[in-house]
PDB file of C-alpha atoms in Angstrom:
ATOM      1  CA  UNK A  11     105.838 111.437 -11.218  1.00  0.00           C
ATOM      2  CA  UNK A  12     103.878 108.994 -12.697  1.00  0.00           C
ATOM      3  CA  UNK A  13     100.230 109.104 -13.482  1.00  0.00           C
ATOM      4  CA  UNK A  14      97.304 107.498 -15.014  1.00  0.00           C
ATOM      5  CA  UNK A  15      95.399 108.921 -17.923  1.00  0.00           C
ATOM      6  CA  UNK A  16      91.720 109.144 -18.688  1.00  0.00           C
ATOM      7  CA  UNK A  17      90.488 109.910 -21.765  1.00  0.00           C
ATOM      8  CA  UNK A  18      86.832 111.469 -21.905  1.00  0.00           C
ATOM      9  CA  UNK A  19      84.204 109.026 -23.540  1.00  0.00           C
ATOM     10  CA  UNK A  20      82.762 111.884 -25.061  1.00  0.00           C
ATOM     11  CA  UNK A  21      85.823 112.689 -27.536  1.00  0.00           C
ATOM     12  CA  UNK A  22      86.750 111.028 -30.869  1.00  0.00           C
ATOM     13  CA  UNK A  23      90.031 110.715 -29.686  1.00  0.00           C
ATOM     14  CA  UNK A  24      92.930 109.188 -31.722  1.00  0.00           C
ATOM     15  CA  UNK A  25      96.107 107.978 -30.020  1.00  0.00           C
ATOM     16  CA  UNK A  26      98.909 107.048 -31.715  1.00  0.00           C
ATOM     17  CA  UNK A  27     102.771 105.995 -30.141  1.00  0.00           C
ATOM     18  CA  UNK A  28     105.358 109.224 -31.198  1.00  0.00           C
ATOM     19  CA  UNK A  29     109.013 108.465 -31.252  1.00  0.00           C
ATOM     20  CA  UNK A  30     108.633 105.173 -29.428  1.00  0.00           C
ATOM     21  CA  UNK A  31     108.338 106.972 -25.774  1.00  0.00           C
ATOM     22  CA  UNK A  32     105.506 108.493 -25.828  1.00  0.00           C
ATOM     23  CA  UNK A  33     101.282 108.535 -26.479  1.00  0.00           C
ATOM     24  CA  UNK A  34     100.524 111.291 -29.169  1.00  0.00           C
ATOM     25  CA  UNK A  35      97.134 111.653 -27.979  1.00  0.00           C
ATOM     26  CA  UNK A  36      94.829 114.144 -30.342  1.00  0.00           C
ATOM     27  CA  UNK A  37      91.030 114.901 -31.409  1.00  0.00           C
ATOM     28  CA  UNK A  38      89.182 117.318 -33.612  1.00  0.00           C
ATOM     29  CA  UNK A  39      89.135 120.907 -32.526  1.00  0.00           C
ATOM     30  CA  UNK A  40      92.098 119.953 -29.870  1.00  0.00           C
ATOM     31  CA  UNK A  41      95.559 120.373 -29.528  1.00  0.00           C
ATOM     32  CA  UNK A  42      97.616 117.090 -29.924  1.00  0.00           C
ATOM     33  CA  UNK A  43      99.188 116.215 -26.502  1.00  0.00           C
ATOM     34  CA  UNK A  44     102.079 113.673 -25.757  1.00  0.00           C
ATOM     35  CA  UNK A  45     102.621 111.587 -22.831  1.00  0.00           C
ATOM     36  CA  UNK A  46     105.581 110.136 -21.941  1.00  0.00           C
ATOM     37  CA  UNK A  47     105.303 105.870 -21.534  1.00  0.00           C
ATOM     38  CA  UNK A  48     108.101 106.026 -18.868  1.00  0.00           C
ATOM     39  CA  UNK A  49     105.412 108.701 -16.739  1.00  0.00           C
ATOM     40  CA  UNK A  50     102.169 106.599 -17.289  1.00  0.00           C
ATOM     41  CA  UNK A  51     100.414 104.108 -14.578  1.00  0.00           C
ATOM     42  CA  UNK A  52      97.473 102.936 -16.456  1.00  0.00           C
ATOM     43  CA  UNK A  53      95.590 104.252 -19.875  1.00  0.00           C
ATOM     44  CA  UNK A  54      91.303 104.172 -19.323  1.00  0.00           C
ATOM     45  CA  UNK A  55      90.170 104.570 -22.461  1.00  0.00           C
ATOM     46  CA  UNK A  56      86.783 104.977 -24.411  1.00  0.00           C
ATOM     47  CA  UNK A  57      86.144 101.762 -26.551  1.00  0.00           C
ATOM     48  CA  UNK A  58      85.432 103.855 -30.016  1.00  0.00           C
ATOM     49  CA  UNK A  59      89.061 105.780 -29.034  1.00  0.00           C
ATOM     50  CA  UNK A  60      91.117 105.296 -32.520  1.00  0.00           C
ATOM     51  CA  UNK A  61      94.398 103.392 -30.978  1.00  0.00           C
ATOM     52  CA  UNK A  62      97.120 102.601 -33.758  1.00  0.00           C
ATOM     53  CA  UNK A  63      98.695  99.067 -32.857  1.00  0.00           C
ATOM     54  CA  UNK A  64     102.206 100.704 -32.161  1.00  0.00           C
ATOM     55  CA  UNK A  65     100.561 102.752 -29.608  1.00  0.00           C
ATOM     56  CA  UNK A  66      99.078  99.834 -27.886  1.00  0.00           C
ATOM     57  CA  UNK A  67     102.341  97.679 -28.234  1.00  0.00           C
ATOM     58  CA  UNK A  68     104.209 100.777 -26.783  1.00  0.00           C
ATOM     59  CA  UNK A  69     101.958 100.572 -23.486  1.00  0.00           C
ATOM     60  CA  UNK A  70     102.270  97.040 -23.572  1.00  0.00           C
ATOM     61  CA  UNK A  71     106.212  96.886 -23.579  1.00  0.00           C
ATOM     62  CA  UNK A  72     106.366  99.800 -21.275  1.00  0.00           C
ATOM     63  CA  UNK A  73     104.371  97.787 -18.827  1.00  0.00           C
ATOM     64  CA  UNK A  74     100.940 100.347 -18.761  1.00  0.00           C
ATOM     65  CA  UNK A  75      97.611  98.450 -18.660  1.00  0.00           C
ATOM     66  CA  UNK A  76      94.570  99.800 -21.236  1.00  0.00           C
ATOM     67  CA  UNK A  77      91.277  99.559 -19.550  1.00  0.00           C
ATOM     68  CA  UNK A  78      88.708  99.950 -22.254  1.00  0.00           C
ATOM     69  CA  UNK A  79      84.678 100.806 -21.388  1.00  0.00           C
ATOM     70  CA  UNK A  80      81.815 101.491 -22.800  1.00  0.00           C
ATOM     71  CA  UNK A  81      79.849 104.884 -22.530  1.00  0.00           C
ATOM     72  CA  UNK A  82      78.320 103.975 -19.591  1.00  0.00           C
ATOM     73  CA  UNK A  83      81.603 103.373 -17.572  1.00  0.00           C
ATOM     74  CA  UNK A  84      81.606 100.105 -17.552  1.00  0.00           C
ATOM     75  CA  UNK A  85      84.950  97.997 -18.311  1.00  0.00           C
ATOM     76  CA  UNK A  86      84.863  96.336 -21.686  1.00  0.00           C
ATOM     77  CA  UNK A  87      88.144  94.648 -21.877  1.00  0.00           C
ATOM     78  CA  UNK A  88      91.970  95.140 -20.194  1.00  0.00           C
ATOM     79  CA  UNK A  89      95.004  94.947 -22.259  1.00  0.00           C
ATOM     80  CA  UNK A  90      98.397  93.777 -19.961  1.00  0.00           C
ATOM     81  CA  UNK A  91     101.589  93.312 -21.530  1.00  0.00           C
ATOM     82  CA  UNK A  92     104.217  90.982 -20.162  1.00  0.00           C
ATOM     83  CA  UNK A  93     105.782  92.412 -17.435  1.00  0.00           C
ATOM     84  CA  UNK A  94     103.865  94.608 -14.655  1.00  0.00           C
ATOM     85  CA  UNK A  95     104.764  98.304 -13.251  1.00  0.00           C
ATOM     86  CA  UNK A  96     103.525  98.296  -9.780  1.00  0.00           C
ATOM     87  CA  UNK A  97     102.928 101.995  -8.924  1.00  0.00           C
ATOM     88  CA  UNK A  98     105.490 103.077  -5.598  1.00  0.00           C
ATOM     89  CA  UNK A  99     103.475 104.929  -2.390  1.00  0.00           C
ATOM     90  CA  UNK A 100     104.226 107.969  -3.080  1.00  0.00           C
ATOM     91  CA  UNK A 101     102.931 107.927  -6.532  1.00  0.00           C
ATOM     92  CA  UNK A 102      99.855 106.253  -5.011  1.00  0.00           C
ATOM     93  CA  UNK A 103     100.008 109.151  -3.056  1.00  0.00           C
ATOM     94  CA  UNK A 104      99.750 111.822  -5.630  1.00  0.00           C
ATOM     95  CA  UNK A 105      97.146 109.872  -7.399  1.00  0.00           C
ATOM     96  CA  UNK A 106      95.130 110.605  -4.002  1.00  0.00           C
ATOM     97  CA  UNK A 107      95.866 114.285  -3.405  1.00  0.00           C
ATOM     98  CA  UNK A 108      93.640 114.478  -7.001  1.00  0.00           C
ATOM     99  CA  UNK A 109      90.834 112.816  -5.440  1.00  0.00           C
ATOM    100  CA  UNK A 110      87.959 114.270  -3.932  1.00  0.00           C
ATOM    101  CA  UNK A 111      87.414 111.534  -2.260  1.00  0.00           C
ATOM    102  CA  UNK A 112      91.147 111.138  -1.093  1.00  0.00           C
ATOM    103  CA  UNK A 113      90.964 112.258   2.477  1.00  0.00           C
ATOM    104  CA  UNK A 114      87.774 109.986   2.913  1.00  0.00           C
ATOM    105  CA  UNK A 115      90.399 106.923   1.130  1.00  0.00           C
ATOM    106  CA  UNK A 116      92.922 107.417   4.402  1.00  0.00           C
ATOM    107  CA  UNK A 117      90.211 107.521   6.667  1.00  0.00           C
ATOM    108  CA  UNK A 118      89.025 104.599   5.664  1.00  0.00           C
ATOM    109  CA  UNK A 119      92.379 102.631   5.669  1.00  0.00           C
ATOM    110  CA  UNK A 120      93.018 104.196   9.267  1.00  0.00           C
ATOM    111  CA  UNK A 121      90.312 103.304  10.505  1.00  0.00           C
ATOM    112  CA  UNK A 122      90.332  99.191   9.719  1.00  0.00           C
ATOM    113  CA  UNK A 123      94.172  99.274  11.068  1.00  0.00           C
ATOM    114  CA  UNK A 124      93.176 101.010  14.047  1.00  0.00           C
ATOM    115  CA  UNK A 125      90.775  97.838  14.713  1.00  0.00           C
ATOM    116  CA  UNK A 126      93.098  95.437  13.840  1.00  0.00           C
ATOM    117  CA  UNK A 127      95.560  96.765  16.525  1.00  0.00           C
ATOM    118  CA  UNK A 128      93.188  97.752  19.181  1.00  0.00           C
ATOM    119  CA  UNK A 129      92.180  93.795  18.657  1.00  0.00           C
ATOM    120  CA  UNK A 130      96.022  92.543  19.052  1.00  0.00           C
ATOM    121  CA  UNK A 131      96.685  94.426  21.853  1.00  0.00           C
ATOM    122  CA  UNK A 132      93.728  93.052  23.439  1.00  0.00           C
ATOM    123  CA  UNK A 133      94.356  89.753  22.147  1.00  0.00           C
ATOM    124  CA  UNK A 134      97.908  89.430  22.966  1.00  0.00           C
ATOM    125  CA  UNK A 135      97.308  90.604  26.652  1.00  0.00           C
ATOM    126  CA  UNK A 136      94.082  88.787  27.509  1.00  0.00           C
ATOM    127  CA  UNK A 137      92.334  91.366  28.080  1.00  0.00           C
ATOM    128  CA  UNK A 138      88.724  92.308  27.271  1.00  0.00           C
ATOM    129  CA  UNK A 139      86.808  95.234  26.663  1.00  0.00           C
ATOM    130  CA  UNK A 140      83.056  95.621  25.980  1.00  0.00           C
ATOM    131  CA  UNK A 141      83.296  98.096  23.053  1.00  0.00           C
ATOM    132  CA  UNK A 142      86.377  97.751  20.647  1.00  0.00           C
ATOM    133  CA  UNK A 143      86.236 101.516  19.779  1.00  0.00           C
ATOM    134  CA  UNK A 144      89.420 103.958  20.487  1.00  0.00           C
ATOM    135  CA  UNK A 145      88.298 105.974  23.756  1.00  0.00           C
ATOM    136  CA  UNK A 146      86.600 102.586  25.530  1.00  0.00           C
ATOM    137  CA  UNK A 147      90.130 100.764  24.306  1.00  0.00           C
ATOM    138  CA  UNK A 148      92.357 103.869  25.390  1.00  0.00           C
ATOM    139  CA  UNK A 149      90.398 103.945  28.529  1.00  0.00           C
ATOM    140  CA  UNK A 150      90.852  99.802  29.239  1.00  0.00           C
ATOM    141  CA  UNK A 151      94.031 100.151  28.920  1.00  0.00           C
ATOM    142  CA  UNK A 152      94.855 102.837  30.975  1.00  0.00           C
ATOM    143  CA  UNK A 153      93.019 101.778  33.849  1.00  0.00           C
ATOM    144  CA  UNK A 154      95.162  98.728  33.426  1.00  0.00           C
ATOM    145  CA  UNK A 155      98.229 100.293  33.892  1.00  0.00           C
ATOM    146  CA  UNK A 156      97.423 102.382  36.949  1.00  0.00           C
ATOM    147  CA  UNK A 157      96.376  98.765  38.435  1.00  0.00           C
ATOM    148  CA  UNK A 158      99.725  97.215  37.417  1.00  0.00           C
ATOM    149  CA  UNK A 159     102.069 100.032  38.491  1.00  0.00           C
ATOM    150  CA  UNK A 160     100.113 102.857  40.694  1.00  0.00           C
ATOM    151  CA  UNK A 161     100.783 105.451  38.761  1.00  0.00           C
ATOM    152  CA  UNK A 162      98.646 107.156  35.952  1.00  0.00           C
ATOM    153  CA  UNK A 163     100.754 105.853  32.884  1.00  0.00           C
ATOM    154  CA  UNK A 164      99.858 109.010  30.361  1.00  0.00           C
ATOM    155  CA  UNK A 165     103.279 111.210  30.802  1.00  0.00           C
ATOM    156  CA  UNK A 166     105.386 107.894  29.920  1.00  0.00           C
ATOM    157  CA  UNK A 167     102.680 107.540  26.849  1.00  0.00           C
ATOM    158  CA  UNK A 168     103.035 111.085  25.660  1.00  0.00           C
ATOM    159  CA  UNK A 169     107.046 111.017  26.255  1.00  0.00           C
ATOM    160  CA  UNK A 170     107.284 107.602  23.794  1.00  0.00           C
ATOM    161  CA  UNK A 171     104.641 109.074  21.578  1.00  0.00           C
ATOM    162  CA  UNK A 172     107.346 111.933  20.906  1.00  0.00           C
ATOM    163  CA  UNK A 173     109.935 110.003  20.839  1.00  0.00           C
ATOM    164  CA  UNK A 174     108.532 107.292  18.556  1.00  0.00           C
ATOM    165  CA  UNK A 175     107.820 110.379  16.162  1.00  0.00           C
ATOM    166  CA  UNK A 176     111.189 110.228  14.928  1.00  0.00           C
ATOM    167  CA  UNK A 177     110.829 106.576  13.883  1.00  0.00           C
ATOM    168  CA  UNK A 178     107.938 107.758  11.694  1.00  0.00           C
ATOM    169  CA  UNK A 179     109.920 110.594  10.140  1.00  0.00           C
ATOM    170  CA  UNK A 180     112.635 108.293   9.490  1.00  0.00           C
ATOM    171  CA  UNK A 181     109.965 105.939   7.935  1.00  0.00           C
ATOM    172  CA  UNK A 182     107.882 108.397   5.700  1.00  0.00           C
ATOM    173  CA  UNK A 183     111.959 109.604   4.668  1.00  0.00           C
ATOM    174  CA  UNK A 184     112.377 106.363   3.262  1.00  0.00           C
ATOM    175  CA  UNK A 185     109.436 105.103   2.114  1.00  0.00           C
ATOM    176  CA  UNK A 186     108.444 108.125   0.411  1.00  0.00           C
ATOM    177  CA  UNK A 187     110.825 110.726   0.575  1.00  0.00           C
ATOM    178  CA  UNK A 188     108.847 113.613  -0.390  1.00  0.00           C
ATOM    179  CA  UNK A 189     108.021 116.062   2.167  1.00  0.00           C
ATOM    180  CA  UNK A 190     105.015 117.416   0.429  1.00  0.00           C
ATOM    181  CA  UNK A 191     103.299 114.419   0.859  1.00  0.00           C
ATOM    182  CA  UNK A 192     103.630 113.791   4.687  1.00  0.00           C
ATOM    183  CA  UNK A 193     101.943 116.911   5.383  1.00  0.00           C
ATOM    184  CA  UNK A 194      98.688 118.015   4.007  1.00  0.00           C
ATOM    185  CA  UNK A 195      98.976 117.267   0.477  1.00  0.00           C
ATOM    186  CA  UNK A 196      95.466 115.173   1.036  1.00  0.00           C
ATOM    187  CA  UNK A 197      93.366 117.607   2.805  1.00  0.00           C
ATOM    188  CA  UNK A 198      93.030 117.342   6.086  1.00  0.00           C
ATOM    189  CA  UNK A 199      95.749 114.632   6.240  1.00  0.00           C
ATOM    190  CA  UNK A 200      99.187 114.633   7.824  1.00  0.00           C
ATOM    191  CA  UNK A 201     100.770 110.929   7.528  1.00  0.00           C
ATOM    192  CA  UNK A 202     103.360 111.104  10.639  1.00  0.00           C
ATOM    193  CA  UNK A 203     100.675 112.418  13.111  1.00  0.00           C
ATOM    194  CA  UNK A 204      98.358 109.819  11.873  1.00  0.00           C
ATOM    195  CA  UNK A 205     101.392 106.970  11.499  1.00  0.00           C
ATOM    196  CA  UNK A 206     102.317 108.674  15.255  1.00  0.00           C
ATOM    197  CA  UNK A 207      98.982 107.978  16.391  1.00  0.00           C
ATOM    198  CA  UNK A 208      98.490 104.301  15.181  1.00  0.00           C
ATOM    199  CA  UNK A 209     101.348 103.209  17.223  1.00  0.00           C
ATOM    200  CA  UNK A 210     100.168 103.999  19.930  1.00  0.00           C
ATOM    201  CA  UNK A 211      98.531 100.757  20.549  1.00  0.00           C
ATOM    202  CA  UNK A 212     101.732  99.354  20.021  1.00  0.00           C
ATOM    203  CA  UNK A 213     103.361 101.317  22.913  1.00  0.00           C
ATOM    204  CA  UNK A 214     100.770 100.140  24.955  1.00  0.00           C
ATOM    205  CA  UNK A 215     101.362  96.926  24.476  1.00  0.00           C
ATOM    206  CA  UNK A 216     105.281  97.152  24.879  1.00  0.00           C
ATOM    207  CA  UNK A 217     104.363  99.198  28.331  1.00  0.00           C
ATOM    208  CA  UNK A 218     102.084  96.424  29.285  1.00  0.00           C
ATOM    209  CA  UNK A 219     104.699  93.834  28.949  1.00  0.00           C
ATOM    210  CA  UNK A 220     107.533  95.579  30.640  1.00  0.00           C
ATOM    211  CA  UNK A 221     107.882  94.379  34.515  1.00  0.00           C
ATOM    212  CA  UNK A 222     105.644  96.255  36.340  1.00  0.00           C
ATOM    213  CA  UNK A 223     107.652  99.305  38.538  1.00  0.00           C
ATOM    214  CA  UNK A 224     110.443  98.774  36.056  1.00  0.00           C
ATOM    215  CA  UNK A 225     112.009 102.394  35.063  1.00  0.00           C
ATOM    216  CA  UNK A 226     109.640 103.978  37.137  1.00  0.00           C
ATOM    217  CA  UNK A 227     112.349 106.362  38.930  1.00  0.00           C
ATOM    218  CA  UNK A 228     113.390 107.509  35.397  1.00  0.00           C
ATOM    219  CA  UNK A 229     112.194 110.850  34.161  1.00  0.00           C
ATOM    220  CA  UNK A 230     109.674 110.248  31.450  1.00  0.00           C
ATOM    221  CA  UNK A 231     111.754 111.382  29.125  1.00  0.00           C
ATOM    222  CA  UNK A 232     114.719 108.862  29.908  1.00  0.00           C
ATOM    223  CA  UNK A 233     112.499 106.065  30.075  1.00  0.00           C
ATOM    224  CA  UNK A 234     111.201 106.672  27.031  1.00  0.00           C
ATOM    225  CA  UNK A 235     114.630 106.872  25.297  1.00  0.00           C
ATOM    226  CA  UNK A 236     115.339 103.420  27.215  1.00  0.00           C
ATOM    227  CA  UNK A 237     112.351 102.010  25.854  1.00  0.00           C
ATOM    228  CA  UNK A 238     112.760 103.083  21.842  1.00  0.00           C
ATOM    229  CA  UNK A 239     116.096 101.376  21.981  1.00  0.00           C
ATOM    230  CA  UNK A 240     115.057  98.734  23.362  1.00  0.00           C
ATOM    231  CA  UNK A 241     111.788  98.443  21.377  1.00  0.00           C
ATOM    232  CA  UNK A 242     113.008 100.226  17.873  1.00  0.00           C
ATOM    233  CA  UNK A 243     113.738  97.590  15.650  1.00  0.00           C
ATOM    234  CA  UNK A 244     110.169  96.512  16.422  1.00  0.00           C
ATOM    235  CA  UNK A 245     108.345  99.392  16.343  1.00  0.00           C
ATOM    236  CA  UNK A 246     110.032 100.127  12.886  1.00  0.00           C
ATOM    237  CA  UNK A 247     108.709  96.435  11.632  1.00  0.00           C
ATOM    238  CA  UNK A 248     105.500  97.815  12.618  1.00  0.00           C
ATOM    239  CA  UNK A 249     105.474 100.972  10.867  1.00  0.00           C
ATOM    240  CA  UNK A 250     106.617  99.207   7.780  1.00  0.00           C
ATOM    241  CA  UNK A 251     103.447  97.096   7.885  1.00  0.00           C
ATOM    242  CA  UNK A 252     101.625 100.262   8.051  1.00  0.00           C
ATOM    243  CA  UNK A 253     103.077 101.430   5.126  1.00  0.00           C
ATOM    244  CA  UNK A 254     103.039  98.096   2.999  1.00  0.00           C
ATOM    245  CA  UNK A 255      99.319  98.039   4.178  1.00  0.00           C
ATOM    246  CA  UNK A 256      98.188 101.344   3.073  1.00  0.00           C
ATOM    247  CA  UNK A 257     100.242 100.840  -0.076  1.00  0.00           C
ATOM    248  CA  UNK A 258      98.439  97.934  -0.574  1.00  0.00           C
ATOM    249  CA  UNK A 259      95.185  99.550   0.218  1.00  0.00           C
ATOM    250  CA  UNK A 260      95.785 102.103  -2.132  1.00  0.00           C
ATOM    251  CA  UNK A 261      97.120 100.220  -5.139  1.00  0.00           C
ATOM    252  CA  UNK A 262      93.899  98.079  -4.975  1.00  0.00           C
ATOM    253  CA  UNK A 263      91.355 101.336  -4.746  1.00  0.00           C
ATOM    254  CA  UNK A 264      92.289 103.157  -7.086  1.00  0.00           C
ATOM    255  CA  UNK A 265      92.490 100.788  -9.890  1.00  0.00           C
TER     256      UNK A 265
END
């Protein structure tokens, strides 16, 4: 897992590279700790830290930026070497689960993509709604359906909502491959329900463009599994967006 490492401005902290791989990091009246280069996103450090110029080279081969500010927080110069470790989602990830703030960080994120859907779908169809928020939207939408077809179009949403959940599992699987994170590991946060729930502006789109009293003798359930095969390799373009987006997102808060 990699992570990045703060060192207290408070400290008279001396860091020095041990054995090539790692920061020997150490201060009076504390016990000298190493960390591994290879495990390391980014060093902040205090500007009066003691660094040895083999333990700054070491970051800088290693690819591992050195922020350096002043006691008031405030960035005082970046050291970069020449090549760049970009951080993968799921260590983005863990970086969040540490954050107080983390669950507030996906809200955030959800939010603006929720927008930007709720805005294509509208866009794409040419339709208009007075308010842009989720229940007005939802409720657009619906009513639109029942008008097209004659039939309230909720237990075909709800049966492609389940079976688009799969997708997303599939997704998270690849993307980030650790369980832990998809459920809960941010507080209050549970990325397939909320990757789940994001598409399902998408799936009303792909319902509003399918011929109106097409599949309508199908159980939901069947015309749902019609639908995901027709629509998959779509949807799962969309969920990678999601993903790229809110790695994206993530890469560019927390640094």
């Amino acid at each position: 897992m990699i992570r990045p490492l703060y060192l207290e401005t408070s400290v008279e902290w001396t860091v020095a590279l041990d054995d090539g791989i790692a920061l020997s990091i150490s201060a009076p009246d504390r016990t000298r700790r190493l960390f591994p280069l290879a495990r390391l996103s980014r060093v902040v450090s205090p500007e009066k830290a003691k660094w040895t110029t083999p333990a700054l080279v070491g970051c800088l081969r290693h690819g591992v930026p050195v922020v350096f500010h002043d006691n008031k927080g405030d960035p005082v110069g970046w050291c970069f070497g020449g090549r760049r470790r970009e951080t993968t989602l799921s260590e983005l990830l863990w970086e969040v689960c540490d954050l107080d703030r983390g669950a507030d960080l996906i809200e955030d994120w959800r939010r603006a993509v929720e927008r930007r859907e709720i805005a294509g779908v509208f866009a794409v169809h040419g339709l208009y709604c007075r308010s842009m928020d989720p229940v007005s939207a939802r409720s657009t939408l619906c009513n639109r359906h029942y008008a097209r077809v004659g039939e309230r179009v909720r237990p075909r949403l709800k049966a492609l909502e389940r079976a688009v959940s799969g997708l997303v599992a599939e997704a998270l699987q690849s993307q980030i491959g650790e369980p832990i994170l998809v459920g809960h590991a941010i507080a209050g946060v549970h990325l397939g329900a909320l990757l789940t729930d994001l598409l399902e502006w998408q799936l009303h789109s792909i319902l509003l463009g399918i011929a109106a009293g097409t599949g309508l003798s199908d159980s939901p359930t069947y015309f749902a599994a019609a639908t995901l095969e027709r629509y998959g390799a779509n949807l799962h373009a969309t969920l990678g967006g999601f993903l790229g987006s809110l790695e994206r997102y993530l890469r560019g808060s927390l640094t």
